[in-house]
Amino acid sequence: MAIVTLTESAIDQMNYMLAAKNKPVVRLSMKGGGCAGMTYDWTMSDAVEDKDEIINLEKGKFAIDSLSQMYLMGSTINYKEELFGSFFDITNPATKNSCGCGESVGF
């Protein structure tokens, strides 16, 4: 069973990004910082690492690094398009709080 669940809209957007940027990996990590303590860090990568959690996509791979896996367990990742922008929306059952701007979370 995968650590996270990706919605169809998230999968579609990741495949689009992989093709547009000509990279094989979309990576999600947790980094220290932000108002609430930790932030979600999205990057494009050239390779997976040994202990990454991998979800295979049509155009490449989605990877979560080994240190971030415990923070993301059970999360659902959706992609939303709204009037003022688009973004990956993460529903994470492990978070205890978040900042007002929605950019960081606490555990």
mmCIF file with all atom_site columns, C-alpha atoms in Angstrom:
data_model
loop_
_atom_site.group_PDB
_atom_site.id
_atom_site.type_symbol
_atom_site.label_atom_id
_atom_site.label_alt_id
_atom_site.label_comp_id
_atom_site.label_asym_id
_atom_site.label_entity_id
_atom_site.label_seq_id
_atom_site.pdbx_PDB_ins_code
_atom_site.Cartn_x
_atom_site.Cartn_y
_atom_site.Cartn_z
_atom_site.occupancy
_atom_site.B_iso_or_equiv
_atom_site.pdbx_formal_charge
_atom_site.auth_seq_id
_atom_site.auth_comp_id
_atom_site.auth_asym_id
_atom_site.auth_atom_id
_atom_site.pdbx_PDB_model_num
ATOM 1   C CA . MET A 1 1   ? 0.000   0.000  0.000   1.00 0.00 ? 1   MET A CA 1
ATOM 2   C CA . ALA A 1 2   ? 1.282   3.446  -0.911  1.00 0.00 ? 2   ALA A CA 1
ATOM 3   C CA . ILE A 1 3   ? 2.111   6.014  1.767   1.00 0.00 ? 3   ILE A CA 1
ATOM 4   C CA . VAL A 1 4   ? -0.103  8.609  0.045   1.00 0.00 ? 4   VAL A CA 1
ATOM 5   C CA . THR A 1 5   ? -3.132  8.571  -2.240  1.00 0.00 ? 5   THR A CA 1
ATOM 6   C CA . LEU A 1 6   ? -3.041  10.630 -5.428  1.00 0.00 ? 6   LEU A CA 1
ATOM 7   C CA . THR A 1 7   ? -6.284  11.836 -6.979  1.00 0.00 ? 7   THR A CA 1
ATOM 8   C CA . GLU A 1 8   ? -6.750  11.702 -10.747 1.00 0.00 ? 8   GLU A CA 1
ATOM 9   C CA . SER A 1 9   ? -6.296  15.473 -10.992 1.00 0.00 ? 9   SER A CA 1
ATOM 10  C CA . ALA A 1 10  ? -2.975  15.232 -9.085  1.00 0.00 ? 10  ALA A CA 1
ATOM 11  C CA . ILE A 1 11  ? -1.777  12.411 -11.340 1.00 0.00 ? 11  ILE A CA 1
ATOM 12  C CA . ASP A 1 12  ? -2.773  14.359 -14.459 1.00 0.00 ? 12  ASP A CA 1
ATOM 13  C CA . GLN A 1 13  ? -0.915  17.473 -13.263 1.00 0.00 ? 13  GLN A CA 1
ATOM 14  C CA . MET A 1 14  ? 2.208   15.512 -12.307 1.00 0.00 ? 14  MET A CA 1
ATOM 15  C CA . ASN A 1 15  ? 2.257   13.837 -15.732 1.00 0.00 ? 15  ASN A CA 1
ATOM 16  C CA . TYR A 1 16  ? 1.857   17.269 -17.371 1.00 0.00 ? 16  TYR A CA 1
ATOM 17  C CA . MET A 1 17  ? 4.728   18.720 -15.300 1.00 0.00 ? 17  MET A CA 1
ATOM 18  C CA . LEU A 1 18  ? 7.031   15.778 -16.023 1.00 0.00 ? 18  LEU A CA 1
ATOM 19  C CA . ALA A 1 19  ? 6.460   16.112 -19.771 1.00 0.00 ? 19  ALA A CA 1
ATOM 20  C CA . ALA A 1 20  ? 6.681   19.925 -19.778 1.00 0.00 ? 20  ALA A CA 1
ATOM 21  C CA . LYS A 1 21  ? 9.915   20.074 -17.765 1.00 0.00 ? 21  LYS A CA 1
ATOM 22  C CA . ASN A 1 22  ? 11.431  16.940 -19.324 1.00 0.00 ? 22  ASN A CA 1
ATOM 23  C CA . LYS A 1 23  ? 12.252  15.516 -15.893 1.00 0.00 ? 23  LYS A CA 1
ATOM 24  C CA . PRO A 1 24  ? 11.599  11.926 -14.743 1.00 0.00 ? 24  PRO A CA 1
ATOM 25  C CA . VAL A 1 25  ? 10.641  12.587 -11.089 1.00 0.00 ? 25  VAL A CA 1
ATOM 26  C CA . VAL A 1 26  ? 8.275   14.835 -9.146  1.00 0.00 ? 26  VAL A CA 1
ATOM 27  C CA . ARG A 1 27  ? 9.473   14.891 -5.518  1.00 0.00 ? 27  ARG A CA 1
ATOM 28  C CA . LEU A 1 28  ? 7.684   15.856 -2.299  1.00 0.00 ? 28  LEU A CA 1
ATOM 29  C CA . SER A 1 29  ? 9.641   16.459 0.899   1.00 0.00 ? 29  SER A CA 1
ATOM 30  C CA . MET A 1 30  ? 8.977   17.978 4.303   1.00 0.00 ? 30  MET A CA 1
ATOM 31  C CA . LYS A 1 31  ? 11.303  20.807 5.277   1.00 0.00 ? 31  LYS A CA 1
ATOM 32  C CA . GLY A 1 32  ? 11.656  22.634 8.578   1.00 0.00 ? 32  GLY A CA 1
ATOM 33  C CA . GLY A 1 33  ? 10.346  26.192 8.558   1.00 0.00 ? 33  GLY A CA 1
ATOM 34  C CA . GLY A 1 34  ? 7.258   28.308 8.144   1.00 0.00 ? 34  GLY A CA 1
ATOM 35  C CA . CYS A 1 35  ? 4.913   29.673 10.805  1.00 0.00 ? 35  CYS A CA 1
ATOM 36  C CA . ALA A 1 36  ? 3.736   26.238 11.984  1.00 0.00 ? 36  ALA A CA 1
ATOM 37  C CA . GLY A 1 37  ? 7.058   24.391 11.869  1.00 0.00 ? 37  GLY A CA 1
ATOM 38  C CA . MET A 1 38  ? 7.263   22.449 8.577   1.00 0.00 ? 38  MET A CA 1
ATOM 39  C CA . THR A 1 39  ? 6.543   23.106 4.922   1.00 0.00 ? 39  THR A CA 1
ATOM 40  C CA . TYR A 1 40  ? 5.765   20.904 1.942   1.00 0.00 ? 40  TYR A CA 1
ATOM 41  C CA . ASP A 1 41  ? 8.621   21.174 -0.574  1.00 0.00 ? 41  ASP A CA 1
ATOM 42  C CA . TRP A 1 42  ? 7.870   20.285 -4.215  1.00 0.00 ? 42  TRP A CA 1
ATOM 43  C CA . THR A 1 43  ? 10.733  19.799 -6.671  1.00 0.00 ? 43  THR A CA 1
ATOM 44  C CA . MET A 1 44  ? 11.473  18.194 -10.017 1.00 0.00 ? 44  MET A CA 1
ATOM 45  C CA . SER A 1 45  ? 14.346  15.707 -9.936  1.00 0.00 ? 45  SER A CA 1
ATOM 46  C CA . ASP A 1 46  ? 16.544  13.733 -12.308 1.00 0.00 ? 46  ASP A CA 1
ATOM 47  C CA . ALA A 1 47  ? 16.574  10.512 -10.257 1.00 0.00 ? 47  ALA A CA 1
ATOM 48  C CA . VAL A 1 48  ? 15.022  8.602  -7.391  1.00 0.00 ? 48  VAL A CA 1
ATOM 49  C CA . GLU A 1 49  ? 16.999  7.778  -4.253  1.00 0.00 ? 49  GLU A CA 1
ATOM 50  C CA . ASP A 1 50  ? 17.409  4.344  -2.663  1.00 0.00 ? 50  ASP A CA 1
ATOM 51  C CA . LYS A 1 51  ? 14.874  4.723  0.150   1.00 0.00 ? 51  LYS A CA 1
ATOM 52  C CA . ASP A 1 52  ? 12.304  6.854  -1.707  1.00 0.00 ? 52  ASP A CA 1
ATOM 53  C CA . GLU A 1 53  ? 8.665   5.830  -1.690  1.00 0.00 ? 53  GLU A CA 1
ATOM 54  C CA . ILE A 1 54  ? 7.784   5.657  -5.394  1.00 0.00 ? 54  ILE A CA 1
ATOM 55  C CA . ILE A 1 55  ? 4.473   5.868  -7.212  1.00 0.00 ? 55  ILE A CA 1
ATOM 56  C CA . ASN A 1 56  ? 4.818   5.146  -10.923 1.00 0.00 ? 56  ASN A CA 1
ATOM 57  C CA . LEU A 1 57  ? 3.080   7.588  -13.241 1.00 0.00 ? 57  LEU A CA 1
ATOM 58  C CA . GLU A 1 58  ? 2.515   7.464  -16.984 1.00 0.00 ? 58  GLU A CA 1
ATOM 59  C CA . LYS A 1 59  ? 5.249   10.060 -17.706 1.00 0.00 ? 59  LYS A CA 1
ATOM 60  C CA . GLY A 1 60  ? 7.633   9.299  -14.818 1.00 0.00 ? 60  GLY A CA 1
ATOM 61  C CA . LYS A 1 61  ? 7.601   8.838  -11.043 1.00 0.00 ? 61  LYS A CA 1
ATOM 62  C CA . PHE A 1 62  ? 6.339   10.568 -7.917  1.00 0.00 ? 62  PHE A CA 1
ATOM 63  C CA . ALA A 1 63  ? 8.832   10.233 -5.036  1.00 0.00 ? 63  ALA A CA 1
ATOM 64  C CA . ILE A 1 64  ? 8.751   10.923 -1.296  1.00 0.00 ? 64  ILE A CA 1
ATOM 65  C CA . ASP A 1 65  ? 12.129  10.917 0.454   1.00 0.00 ? 65  ASP A CA 1
ATOM 66  C CA . SER A 1 66  ? 12.699  8.544  3.359   1.00 0.00 ? 66  SER A CA 1
ATOM 67  C CA . LEU A 1 67  ? 12.749  11.245 6.070   1.00 0.00 ? 67  LEU A CA 1
ATOM 68  C CA . SER A 1 68  ? 9.424   12.727 4.941   1.00 0.00 ? 68  SER A CA 1
ATOM 69  C CA . GLN A 1 69  ? 7.506   9.460  4.687   1.00 0.00 ? 69  GLN A CA 1
ATOM 70  C CA . MET A 1 70  ? 6.472   9.362  8.366   1.00 0.00 ? 70  MET A CA 1
ATOM 71  C CA . TYR A 1 71  ? 5.003   12.880 8.106   1.00 0.00 ? 71  TYR A CA 1
ATOM 72  C CA . LEU A 1 72  ? 2.993   12.106 4.967   1.00 0.00 ? 72  LEU A CA 1
ATOM 73  C CA . MET A 1 73  ? 1.601   8.662  5.891   1.00 0.00 ? 73  MET A CA 1
ATOM 74  C CA . GLY A 1 74  ? -2.113  8.458  5.023   1.00 0.00 ? 74  GLY A CA 1
ATOM 75  C CA . SER A 1 75  ? -2.216  11.787 3.162   1.00 0.00 ? 75  SER A CA 1
ATOM 76  C CA . THR A 1 76  ? -4.286  12.453 0.060   1.00 0.00 ? 76  THR A CA 1
ATOM 77  C CA . ILE A 1 77  ? -2.835  14.736 -2.600  1.00 0.00 ? 77  ILE A CA 1
ATOM 78  C CA . ASN A 1 78  ? -5.239  16.544 -4.910  1.00 0.00 ? 78  ASN A CA 1
ATOM 79  C CA . TYR A 1 79  ? -4.646  19.199 -7.550  1.00 0.00 ? 79  TYR A CA 1
ATOM 80  C CA . LYS A 1 80  ? -7.008  22.173 -7.472  1.00 0.00 ? 80  LYS A CA 1
ATOM 81  C CA . GLU A 1 81  ? -7.603  24.918 -9.993  1.00 0.00 ? 81  GLU A CA 1
ATOM 82  C CA . GLU A 1 82  ? -9.322  27.974 -8.570  1.00 0.00 ? 82  GLU A CA 1
ATOM 83  C CA . LEU A 1 83  ? -10.026 31.509 -9.739  1.00 0.00 ? 83  LEU A CA 1
ATOM 84  C CA . PHE A 1 84  ? -6.784  32.943 -8.326  1.00 0.00 ? 84  PHE A CA 1
ATOM 85  C CA . GLY A 1 85  ? -4.440  30.028 -8.961  1.00 0.00 ? 85  GLY A CA 1
ATOM 86  C CA . SER A 1 86  ? -3.800  26.333 -8.958  1.00 0.00 ? 86  SER A CA 1
ATOM 87  C CA . PHE A 1 87  ? -2.027  24.186 -6.377  1.00 0.00 ? 87  PHE A CA 1
ATOM 88  C CA . PHE A 1 88  ? -1.480  20.736 -4.915  1.00 0.00 ? 88  PHE A CA 1
ATOM 89  C CA . ASP A 1 89  ? -3.774  20.382 -1.897  1.00 0.00 ? 89  ASP A CA 1
ATOM 90  C CA . ILE A 1 90  ? -2.578  17.913 0.745   1.00 0.00 ? 90  ILE A CA 1
ATOM 91  C CA . THR A 1 91  ? -5.024  16.465 3.247   1.00 0.00 ? 91  THR A CA 1
ATOM 92  C CA . ASN A 1 92  ? -2.721  15.144 5.957   1.00 0.00 ? 92  ASN A CA 1
ATOM 93  C CA . PRO A 1 93  ? -4.281  13.371 8.962   1.00 0.00 ? 93  PRO A CA 1
ATOM 94  C CA . ALA A 1 94  ? -1.042  13.678 10.972  1.00 0.00 ? 94  ALA A CA 1
ATOM 95  C CA . THR A 1 95  ? -1.029  17.475 11.154  1.00 0.00 ? 95  THR A CA 1
ATOM 96  C CA . LYS A 1 96  ? -2.043  19.074 14.431  1.00 0.00 ? 96  LYS A CA 1
ATOM 97  C CA . ASN A 1 97  ? -2.170  22.669 13.163  1.00 0.00 ? 97  ASN A CA 1
ATOM 98  C CA . SER A 1 98  ? -1.415  24.880 10.186  1.00 0.00 ? 98  SER A CA 1
ATOM 99  C CA . CYS A 1 99  ? -0.574  28.511 9.667   1.00 0.00 ? 99  CYS A CA 1
ATOM 100 C CA . GLY A 1 100 ? -3.135  31.034 8.482   1.00 0.00 ? 100 GLY A CA 1
ATOM 101 C CA . CYS A 1 101 ? -1.671  31.272 4.982   1.00 0.00 ? 101 CYS A CA 1
ATOM 102 C CA . GLY A 1 102 ? -1.741  27.479 4.536   1.00 0.00 ? 102 GLY A CA 1
ATOM 103 C CA . GLU A 1 103 ? 1.943   27.227 3.639   1.00 0.00 ? 103 GLU A CA 1
ATOM 104 C CA . SER A 1 104 ? 3.136   25.313 6.716   1.00 0.00 ? 104 SER A CA 1
ATOM 105 C CA . VAL A 1 105 ? 1.911   22.652 9.129   1.00 0.00 ? 105 VAL A CA 1
ATOM 106 C CA . GLY A 1 106 ? 2.736   21.390 12.594  1.00 0.00 ? 106 GLY A CA 1
ATOM 107 C CA . PHE A 1 107 ? 2.852   17.809 13.887  1.00 0.00 ? 107 PHE A CA 1
#
